[in-house]
XYZ file of C-alpha atoms in Angstrom:
533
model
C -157.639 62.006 18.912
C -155.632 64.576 21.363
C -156.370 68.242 21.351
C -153.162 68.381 19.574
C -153.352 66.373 17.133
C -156.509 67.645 16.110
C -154.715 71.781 16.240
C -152.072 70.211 14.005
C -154.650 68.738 11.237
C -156.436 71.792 10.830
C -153.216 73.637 10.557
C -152.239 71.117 7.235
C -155.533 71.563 6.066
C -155.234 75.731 5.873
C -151.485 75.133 4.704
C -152.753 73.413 1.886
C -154.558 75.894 -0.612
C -152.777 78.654 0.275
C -149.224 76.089 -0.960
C -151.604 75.164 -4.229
C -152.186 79.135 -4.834
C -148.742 80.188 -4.690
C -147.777 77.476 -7.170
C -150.743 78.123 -9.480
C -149.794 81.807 -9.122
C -146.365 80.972 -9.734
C -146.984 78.264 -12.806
C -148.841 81.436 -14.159
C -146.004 83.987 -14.660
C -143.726 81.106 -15.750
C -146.125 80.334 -18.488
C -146.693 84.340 -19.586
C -142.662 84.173 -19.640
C -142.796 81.237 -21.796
C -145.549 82.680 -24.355
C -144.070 86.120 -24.273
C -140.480 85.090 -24.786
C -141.833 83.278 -27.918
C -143.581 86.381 -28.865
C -140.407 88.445 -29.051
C -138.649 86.179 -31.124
C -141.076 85.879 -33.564
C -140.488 89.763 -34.104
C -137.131 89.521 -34.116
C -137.289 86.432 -36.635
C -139.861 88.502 -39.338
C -137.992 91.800 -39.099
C -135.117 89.113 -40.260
C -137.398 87.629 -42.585
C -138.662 90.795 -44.304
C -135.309 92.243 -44.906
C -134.174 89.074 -46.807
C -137.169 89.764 -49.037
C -137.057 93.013 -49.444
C -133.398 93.900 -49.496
C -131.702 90.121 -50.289
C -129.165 91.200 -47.403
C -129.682 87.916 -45.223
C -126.999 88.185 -43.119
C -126.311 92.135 -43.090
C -129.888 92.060 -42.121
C -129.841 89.384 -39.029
C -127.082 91.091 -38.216
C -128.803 94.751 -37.701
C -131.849 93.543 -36.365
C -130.223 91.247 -33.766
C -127.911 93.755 -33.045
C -130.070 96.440 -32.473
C -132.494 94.576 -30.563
C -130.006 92.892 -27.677
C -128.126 96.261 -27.729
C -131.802 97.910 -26.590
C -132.776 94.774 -24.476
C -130.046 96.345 -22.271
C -131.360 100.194 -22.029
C -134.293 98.480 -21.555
C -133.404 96.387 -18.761
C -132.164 99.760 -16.893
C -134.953 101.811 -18.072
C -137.152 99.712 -16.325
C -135.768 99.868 -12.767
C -137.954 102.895 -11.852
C -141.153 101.146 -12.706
C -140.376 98.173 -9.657
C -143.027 99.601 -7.151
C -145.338 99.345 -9.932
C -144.624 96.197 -11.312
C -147.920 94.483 -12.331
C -149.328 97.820 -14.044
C -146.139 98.718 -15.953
C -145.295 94.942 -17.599
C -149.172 95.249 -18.865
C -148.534 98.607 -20.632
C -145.164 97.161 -21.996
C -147.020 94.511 -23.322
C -149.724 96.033 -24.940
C -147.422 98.448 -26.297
C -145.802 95.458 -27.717
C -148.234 93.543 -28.851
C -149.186 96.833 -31.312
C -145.557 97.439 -32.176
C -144.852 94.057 -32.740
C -148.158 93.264 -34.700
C -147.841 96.224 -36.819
C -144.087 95.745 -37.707
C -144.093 94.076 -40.807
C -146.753 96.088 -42.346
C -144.918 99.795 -41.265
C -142.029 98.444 -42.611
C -143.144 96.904 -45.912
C -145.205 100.320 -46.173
C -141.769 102.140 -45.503
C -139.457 100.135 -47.960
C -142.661 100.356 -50.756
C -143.741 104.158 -50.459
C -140.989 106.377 -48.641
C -137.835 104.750 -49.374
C -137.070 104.723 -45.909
C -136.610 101.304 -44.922
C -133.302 101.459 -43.363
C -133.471 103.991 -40.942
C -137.195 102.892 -40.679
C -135.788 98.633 -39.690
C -133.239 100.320 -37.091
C -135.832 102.577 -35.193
C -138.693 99.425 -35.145
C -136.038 96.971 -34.012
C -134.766 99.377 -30.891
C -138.087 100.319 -29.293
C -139.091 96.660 -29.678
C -135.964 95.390 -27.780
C -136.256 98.418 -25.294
C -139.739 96.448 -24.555
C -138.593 93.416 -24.580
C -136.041 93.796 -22.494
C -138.411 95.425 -19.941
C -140.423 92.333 -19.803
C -137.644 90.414 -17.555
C -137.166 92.579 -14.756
C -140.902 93.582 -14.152
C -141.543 89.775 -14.107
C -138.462 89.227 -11.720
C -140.636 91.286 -9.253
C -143.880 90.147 -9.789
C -142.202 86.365 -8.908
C -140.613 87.695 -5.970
C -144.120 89.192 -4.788
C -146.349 85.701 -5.217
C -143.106 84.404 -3.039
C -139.950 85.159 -1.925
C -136.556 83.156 -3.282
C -133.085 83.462 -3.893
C -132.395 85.510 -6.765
C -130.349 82.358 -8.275
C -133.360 80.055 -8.319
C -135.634 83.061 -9.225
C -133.146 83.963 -12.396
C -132.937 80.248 -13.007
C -136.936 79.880 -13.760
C -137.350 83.397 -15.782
C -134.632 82.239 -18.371
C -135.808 78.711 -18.202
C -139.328 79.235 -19.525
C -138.015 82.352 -21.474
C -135.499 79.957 -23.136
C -138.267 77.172 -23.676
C -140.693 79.637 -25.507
C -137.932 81.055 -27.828
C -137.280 77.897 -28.620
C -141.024 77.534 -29.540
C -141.400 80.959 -31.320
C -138.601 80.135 -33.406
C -140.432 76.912 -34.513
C -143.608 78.638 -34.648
C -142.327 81.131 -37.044
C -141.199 79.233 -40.201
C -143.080 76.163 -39.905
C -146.455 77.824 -38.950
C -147.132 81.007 -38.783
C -145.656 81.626 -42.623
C -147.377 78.713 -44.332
C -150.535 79.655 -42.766
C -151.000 83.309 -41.944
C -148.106 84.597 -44.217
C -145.678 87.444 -43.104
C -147.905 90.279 -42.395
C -150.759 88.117 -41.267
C -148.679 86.188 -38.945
C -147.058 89.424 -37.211
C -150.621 90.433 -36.385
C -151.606 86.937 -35.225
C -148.358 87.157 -32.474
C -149.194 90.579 -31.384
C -152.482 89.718 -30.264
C -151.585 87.056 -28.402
C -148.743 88.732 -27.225
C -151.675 91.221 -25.577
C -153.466 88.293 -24.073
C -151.222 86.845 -22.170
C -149.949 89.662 -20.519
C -153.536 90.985 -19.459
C -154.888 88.399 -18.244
C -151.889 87.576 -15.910
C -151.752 91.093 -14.745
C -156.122 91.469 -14.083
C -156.219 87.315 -12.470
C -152.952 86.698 -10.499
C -152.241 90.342 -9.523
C -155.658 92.376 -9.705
C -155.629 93.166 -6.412
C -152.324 95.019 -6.686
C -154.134 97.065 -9.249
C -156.137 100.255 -8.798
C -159.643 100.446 -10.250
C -158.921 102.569 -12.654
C -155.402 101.496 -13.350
C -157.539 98.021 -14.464
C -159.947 100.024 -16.406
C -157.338 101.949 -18.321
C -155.372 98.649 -19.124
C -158.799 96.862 -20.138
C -159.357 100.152 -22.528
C -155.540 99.468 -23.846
C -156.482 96.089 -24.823
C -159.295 96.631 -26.443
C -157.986 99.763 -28.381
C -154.694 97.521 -29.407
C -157.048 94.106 -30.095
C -159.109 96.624 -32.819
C -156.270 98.399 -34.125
C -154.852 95.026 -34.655
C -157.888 93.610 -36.231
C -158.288 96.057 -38.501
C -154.774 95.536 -39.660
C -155.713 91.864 -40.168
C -158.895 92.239 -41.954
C -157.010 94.441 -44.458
C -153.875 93.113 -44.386
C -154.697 91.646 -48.117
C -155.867 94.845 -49.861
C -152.899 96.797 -47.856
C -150.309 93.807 -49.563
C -151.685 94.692 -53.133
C -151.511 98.265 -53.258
C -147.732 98.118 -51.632
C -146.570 95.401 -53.777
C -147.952 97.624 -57.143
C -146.206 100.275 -55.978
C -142.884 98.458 -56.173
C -143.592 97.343 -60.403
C -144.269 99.609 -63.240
C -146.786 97.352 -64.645
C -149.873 96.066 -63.290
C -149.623 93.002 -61.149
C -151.402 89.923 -62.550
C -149.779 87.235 -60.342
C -148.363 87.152 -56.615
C -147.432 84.877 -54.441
C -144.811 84.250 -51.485
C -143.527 80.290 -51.443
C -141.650 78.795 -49.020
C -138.135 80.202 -50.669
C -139.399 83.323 -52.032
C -141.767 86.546 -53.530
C -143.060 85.405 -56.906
C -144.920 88.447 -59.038
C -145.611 88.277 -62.939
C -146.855 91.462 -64.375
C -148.506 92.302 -67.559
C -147.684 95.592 -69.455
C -151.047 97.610 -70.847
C -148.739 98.079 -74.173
C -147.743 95.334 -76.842
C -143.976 94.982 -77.598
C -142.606 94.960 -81.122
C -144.508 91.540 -82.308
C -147.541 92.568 -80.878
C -148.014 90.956 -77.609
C -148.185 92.529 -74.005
C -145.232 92.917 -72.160
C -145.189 89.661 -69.541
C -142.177 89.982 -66.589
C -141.024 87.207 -63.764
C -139.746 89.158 -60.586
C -138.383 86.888 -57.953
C -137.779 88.878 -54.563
C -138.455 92.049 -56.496
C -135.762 90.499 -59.429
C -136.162 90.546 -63.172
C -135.501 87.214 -64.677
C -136.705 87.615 -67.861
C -139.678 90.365 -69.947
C -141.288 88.620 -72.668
C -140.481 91.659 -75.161
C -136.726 89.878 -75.039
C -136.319 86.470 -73.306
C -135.730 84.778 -76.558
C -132.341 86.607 -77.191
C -131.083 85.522 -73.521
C -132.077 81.842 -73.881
C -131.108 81.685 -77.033
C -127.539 82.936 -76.188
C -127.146 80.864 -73.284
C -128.424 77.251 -74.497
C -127.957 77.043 -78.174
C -123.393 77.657 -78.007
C -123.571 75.005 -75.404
C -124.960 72.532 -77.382
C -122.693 72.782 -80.331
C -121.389 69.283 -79.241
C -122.712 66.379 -77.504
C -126.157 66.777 -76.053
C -127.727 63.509 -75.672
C -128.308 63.918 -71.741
C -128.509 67.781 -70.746
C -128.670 68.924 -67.283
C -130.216 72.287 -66.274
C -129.380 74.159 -62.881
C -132.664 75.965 -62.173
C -134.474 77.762 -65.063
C -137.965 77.452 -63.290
C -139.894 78.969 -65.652
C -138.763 76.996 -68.464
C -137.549 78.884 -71.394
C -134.303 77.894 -71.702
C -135.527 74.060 -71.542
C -137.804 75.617 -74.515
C -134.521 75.914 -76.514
C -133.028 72.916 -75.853
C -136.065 70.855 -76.593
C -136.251 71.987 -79.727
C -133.169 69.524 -80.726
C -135.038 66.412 -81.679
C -131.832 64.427 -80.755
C -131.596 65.532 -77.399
C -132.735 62.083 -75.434
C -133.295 63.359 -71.926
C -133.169 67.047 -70.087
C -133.108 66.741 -66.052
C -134.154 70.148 -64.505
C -133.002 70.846 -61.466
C -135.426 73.641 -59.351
C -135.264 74.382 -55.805
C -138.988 76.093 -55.586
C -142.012 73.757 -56.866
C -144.047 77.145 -56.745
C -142.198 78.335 -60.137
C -142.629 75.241 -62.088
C -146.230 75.399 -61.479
C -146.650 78.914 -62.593
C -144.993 77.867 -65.735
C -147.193 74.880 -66.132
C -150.447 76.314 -65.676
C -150.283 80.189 -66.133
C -151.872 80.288 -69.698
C -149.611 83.426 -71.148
C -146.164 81.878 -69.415
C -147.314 78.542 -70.665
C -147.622 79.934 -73.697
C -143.938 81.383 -73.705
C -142.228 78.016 -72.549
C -144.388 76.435 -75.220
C -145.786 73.553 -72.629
C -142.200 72.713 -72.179
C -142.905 70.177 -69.021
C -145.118 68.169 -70.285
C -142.407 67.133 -72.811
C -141.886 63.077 -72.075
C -138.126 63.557 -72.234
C -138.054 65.784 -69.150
C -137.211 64.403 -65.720
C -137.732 67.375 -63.022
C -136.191 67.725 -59.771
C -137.508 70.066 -56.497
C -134.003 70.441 -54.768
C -131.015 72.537 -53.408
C -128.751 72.536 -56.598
C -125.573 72.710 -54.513
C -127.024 69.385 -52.186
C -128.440 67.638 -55.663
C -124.750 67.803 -57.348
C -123.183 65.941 -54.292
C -125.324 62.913 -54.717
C -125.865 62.956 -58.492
C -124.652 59.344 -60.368
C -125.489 60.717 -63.988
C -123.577 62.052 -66.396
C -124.288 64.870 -68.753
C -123.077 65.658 -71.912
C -124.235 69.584 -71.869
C -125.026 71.460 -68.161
C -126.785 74.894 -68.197
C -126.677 77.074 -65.424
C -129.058 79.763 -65.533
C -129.359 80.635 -61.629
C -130.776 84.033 -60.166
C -127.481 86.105 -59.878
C -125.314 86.206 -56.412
C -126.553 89.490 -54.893
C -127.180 87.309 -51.894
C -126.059 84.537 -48.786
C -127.969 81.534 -50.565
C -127.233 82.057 -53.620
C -123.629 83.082 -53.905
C -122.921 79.217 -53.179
C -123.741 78.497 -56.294
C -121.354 80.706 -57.641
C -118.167 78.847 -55.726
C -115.314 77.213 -56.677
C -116.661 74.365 -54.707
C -120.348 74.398 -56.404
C -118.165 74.291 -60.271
C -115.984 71.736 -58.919
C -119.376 68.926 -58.323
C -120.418 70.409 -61.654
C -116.831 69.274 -63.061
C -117.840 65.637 -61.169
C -120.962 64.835 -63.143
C -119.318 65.586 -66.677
C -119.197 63.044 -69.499
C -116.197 63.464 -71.514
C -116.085 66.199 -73.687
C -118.936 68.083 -71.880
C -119.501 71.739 -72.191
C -120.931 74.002 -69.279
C -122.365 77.145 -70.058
C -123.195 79.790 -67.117
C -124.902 82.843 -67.012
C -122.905 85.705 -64.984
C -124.653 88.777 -65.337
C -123.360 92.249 -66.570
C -119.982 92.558 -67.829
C -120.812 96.508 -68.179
C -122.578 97.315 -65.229
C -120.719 94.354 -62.862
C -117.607 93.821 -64.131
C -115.896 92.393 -61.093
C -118.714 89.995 -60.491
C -118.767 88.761 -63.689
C -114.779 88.099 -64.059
C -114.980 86.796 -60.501
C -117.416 84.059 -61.634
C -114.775 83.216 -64.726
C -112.171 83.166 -62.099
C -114.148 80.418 -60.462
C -114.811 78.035 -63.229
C -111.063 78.355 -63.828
C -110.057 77.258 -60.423
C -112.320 74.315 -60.400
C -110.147 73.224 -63.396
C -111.950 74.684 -66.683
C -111.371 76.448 -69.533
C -113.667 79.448 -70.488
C -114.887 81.659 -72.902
C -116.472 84.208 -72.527
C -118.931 85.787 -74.036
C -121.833 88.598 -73.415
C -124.922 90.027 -76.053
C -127.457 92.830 -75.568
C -130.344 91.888 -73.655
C -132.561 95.556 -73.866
C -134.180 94.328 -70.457
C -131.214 93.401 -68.880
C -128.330 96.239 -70.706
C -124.995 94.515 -71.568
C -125.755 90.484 -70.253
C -122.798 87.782 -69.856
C -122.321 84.449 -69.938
C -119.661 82.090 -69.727
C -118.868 78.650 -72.158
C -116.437 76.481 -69.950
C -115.049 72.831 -70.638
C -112.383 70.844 -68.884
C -109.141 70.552 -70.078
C -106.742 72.532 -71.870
C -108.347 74.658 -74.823
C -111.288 76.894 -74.343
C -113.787 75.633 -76.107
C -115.161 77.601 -79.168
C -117.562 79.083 -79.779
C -119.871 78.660 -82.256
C -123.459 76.636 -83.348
C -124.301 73.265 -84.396
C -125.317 72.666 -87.878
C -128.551 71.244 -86.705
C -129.361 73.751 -84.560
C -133.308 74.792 -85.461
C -134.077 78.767 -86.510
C -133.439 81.344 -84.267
C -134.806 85.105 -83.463
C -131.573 86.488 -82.649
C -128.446 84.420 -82.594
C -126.444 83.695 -85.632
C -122.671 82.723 -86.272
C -121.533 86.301 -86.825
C -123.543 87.964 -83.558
C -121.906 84.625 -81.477
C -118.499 85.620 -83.083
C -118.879 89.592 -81.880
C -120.174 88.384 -78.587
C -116.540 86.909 -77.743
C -115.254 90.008 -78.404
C -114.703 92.565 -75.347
C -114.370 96.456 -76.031
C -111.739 98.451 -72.990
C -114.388 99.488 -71.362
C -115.769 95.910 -70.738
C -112.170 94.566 -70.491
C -110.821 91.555 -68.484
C -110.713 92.552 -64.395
C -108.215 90.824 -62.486
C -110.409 89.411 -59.133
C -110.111 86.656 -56.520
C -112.219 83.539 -57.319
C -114.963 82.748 -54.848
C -115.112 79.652 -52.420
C -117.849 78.946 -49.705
C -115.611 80.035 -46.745
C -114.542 83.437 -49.067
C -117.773 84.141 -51.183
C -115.624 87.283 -53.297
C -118.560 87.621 -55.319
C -121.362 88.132 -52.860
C -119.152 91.239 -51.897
C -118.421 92.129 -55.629
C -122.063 92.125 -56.553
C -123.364 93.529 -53.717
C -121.426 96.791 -54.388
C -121.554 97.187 -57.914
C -125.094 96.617 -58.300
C -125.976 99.208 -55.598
C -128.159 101.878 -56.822
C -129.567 99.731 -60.239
């Protein structure tokens, strides 16, 4: 072998590991892109998440948070231009700062909207200094790419926002389809912060240590571990801290709580006893009323029994989870066959095994003539072959995006489609008194998807002035009125059912646009009259 040849060998030899450092280096920053990138979203996707708990406002909600947060991406973008010389020291400060910010979110928040009343103000402030962070992230990583080795800025932009892409893609998976089912809102927050912390550390003290003074590395070590307890604490008390908040936001004392898939479920129990001697028992659904114990028999009663002055071999119910109005219509020996339609599992089985609800719905599931159904209501009605000869609609009320579907034009007009002739529909459309245009709005619907209504509303003490509506195709609005074999009743006779068609001025007819999916009317009616209740 020449001289030469032998010069040239070594030279491929020393070329070598530095070529595999530089792409380990490189493969390093790509990856904390990828992991941080999923990070941020998460935040952005439980500060979503929270406010369609809390405040029901799904889209208002997205819209503030995401709004916010890419507005502040921008300042901080700029704001981080000074920080260049030192990049490596500066993206591990803005990442333990938001791995705590981040982790802590949900909980400062939830703490806001359940103590101070603050929530709003509280949602906007959290959302901007977490997109000021995150959008620090990108240009302190832009130089720390350039330093391992210089490229174009095209091919450098090209693999930031590919890998930060990627892992927003995976946060966004992450965030529904693990972190809630196993570590639940707050828990989850605090699991994402931490590792949020992690990654950027240990890029900054391995890949660029050396750029670091001593005690630059010591202080950012001492961050870490200060954010890493801070955050464990949260975790470890994250339970006790969920408790107290939650009690704060119910007059009675908790006795159930749970968060499903779809939504908050809490029962509480009052320390008094109502008028027949038994303690107060109350459903809240996303902080919701749907029925106290003291007074659920006068709205079941008035929304099952007019609608099955008729046919009622085959009855279909449109949610009703907790099964007191399928109570009432069991209690018609001649009714052959009930099909419940519920979109949350998680209800059903709190009214199958929770001994005092159980107790209400007097073991109505495990009735042989009952065929139940987990499913979207709306998606269920497209598909459905069976006709019914009574439908009951008892839905939780359209204060919000997924449910004011079910209050469309569109959603009446598949109920219309599964009909058998001389069906009856009966829906319940809250407060006459205290949301007039919602309710008239929901009357304006049936009507447009071809039915004839009457209306109709009763005293419900929890509730105030409550409304439903009876609606049947055709001509004539059907009447309204109770069968002869109807069984005994609490509350409803024939002369409370004939004052309950009767409207005072104050409760008068309102003259409002019917809702459709692509205008929901009454997602905007309800969501400004019930402001403030």
């Amino acid at each position: 072998m020449t001289s030469a040849g032998t010069s040239a060998g070594v030279e491929q030899a020393q070329e070598a590991p530095a070529g595999s450092r530089w792409r380990l280096r490189r493969a390093a920053v790509l990856a904390t892109v990828f992991v941080c990138a999923a990070c941020g979203l998460v935040y952005e996707l439980a500060l979503v998440a929270l406010g369609s708990y809390l405040i029901g406002d799904t889209v208002g909600q997205a819209s503030i948070v995401l709004g916010v947060m890419v507005f502040a991406m921008g300042v901080g973008a700029l704001a981080a231009k000074p920080l260049q010389p030192w990049a490596a020291a500066a993206f591990a400060a803005v990442e333990l700062a938001l791995a705590l910010l981040g982790g802590v979110s949900v909980l400062g928040l939830y703490a806001a909207f359940a103590w101070l009343d603050l929530y709003g103000p509280a949602l906007v402030i959290v959302a901007f200094v977490l997109g000021l962070l995150i959008g620090a992230e990108i240009p302190l990583l832009m130089v720390l790419l350039q330093q391992i080795r210089a490229q174009s800025a095209g091919s450098a932009v090209a693999d930031l926002f590919a890998a930060d892409y990627v892992g927003a893609l995976l946060g966004g998976l992450a965030f529904p389809f693990l972190l809630i089912p196993v570590f639940g809102q707050l828990k989850g927050a605090l699991v994402v912060g931490a590792v949020n912390a992690v990654a950027g550390l240990i890029l900054v003290l391995t890949v660029f240590r050396r750029q670091l003074a001593r005690r630059t590395r010591v202080a950012l070590t001492a961050g870490f571990v200060v954010v890493g307890l801070c955050l464990g604490y949260a975790y470890v008390t994250a339970e006790d801290f969920e408790l107290t908040a939650r009690q704060q936001l119910y007059r009675d004392p908790v006795v159930h709580a749970e968060r499903s898939v779809y939504q908050e479920i809490v029962l509480t129990r009052s320390m008094g006893r109502d008028a027949a001697g038994n303690e107060d028992l109350r459903l809240y659904l996303n902080g919701d009323l749907q029925f106290s114990s003291a007074d659920e028999y006068r709205y079941h009663e008035a929304l099952v029994h007019p609608v099955l002055n008729g046919g009622r071999s085959n009855v279909l119910i449109l949610g009703a989870g907790d099964g007191l109005a399928l109570r009432e219509v069991l209690r018609y020996p001649d009714v052959e066959s009930v099909t419940l339609v519920e979109l949350d599992p998680a209800v059903v089985l709190l009214a199958r095994t929770e001994p005092r609800l159980r107790e209400l719905n007097a073991g109505a599931f495990d009735d042989p003539r009952v065929r139940l159904v987990h499913t979207d209501a709306f998606g269920w009605l497209r598909d459905a072959a069976d006709r019914f000869d009574a439908v009951i609609v008892d839905l939780p009320d359209p204060d919000e995006t997924a449910t004011a579907k079910l209050y469309s034009v569109e959603f009446y007009t598949l109920v219309r489609a599964v009909l058998a002739d001389d069906a009856r529909v009966v829906v319940q459309s809250g407060s006459p008194y205290f949301a007039p245009r919602s309710y008239w709005s929901i009357e304006a619907s049936l009507r447009a998807a071809g039915f004839a209504t009457t209306p109709y509303h009763v005293d419900v003490p929890s509730f105030g002035d409550w409304g439903f509506l009876l609606a049947a195709t055709g001509p004539q609005a059907p009447p309204l009125g109770l069968s002869p074999q109807a069984p005994p009743r609490r509350f409803l006779d024939e002369a409370t059912l004939a004052q309950a068609a009767t409207f005072p001025p104050d409760r008068a007819r309102v003259e409002v646009s019917a809702s459709t999916l692509m205008s929901p009317k009454v997602l905007e009616y309800a969501r400004g009259e019930w402001r403030g209740y």
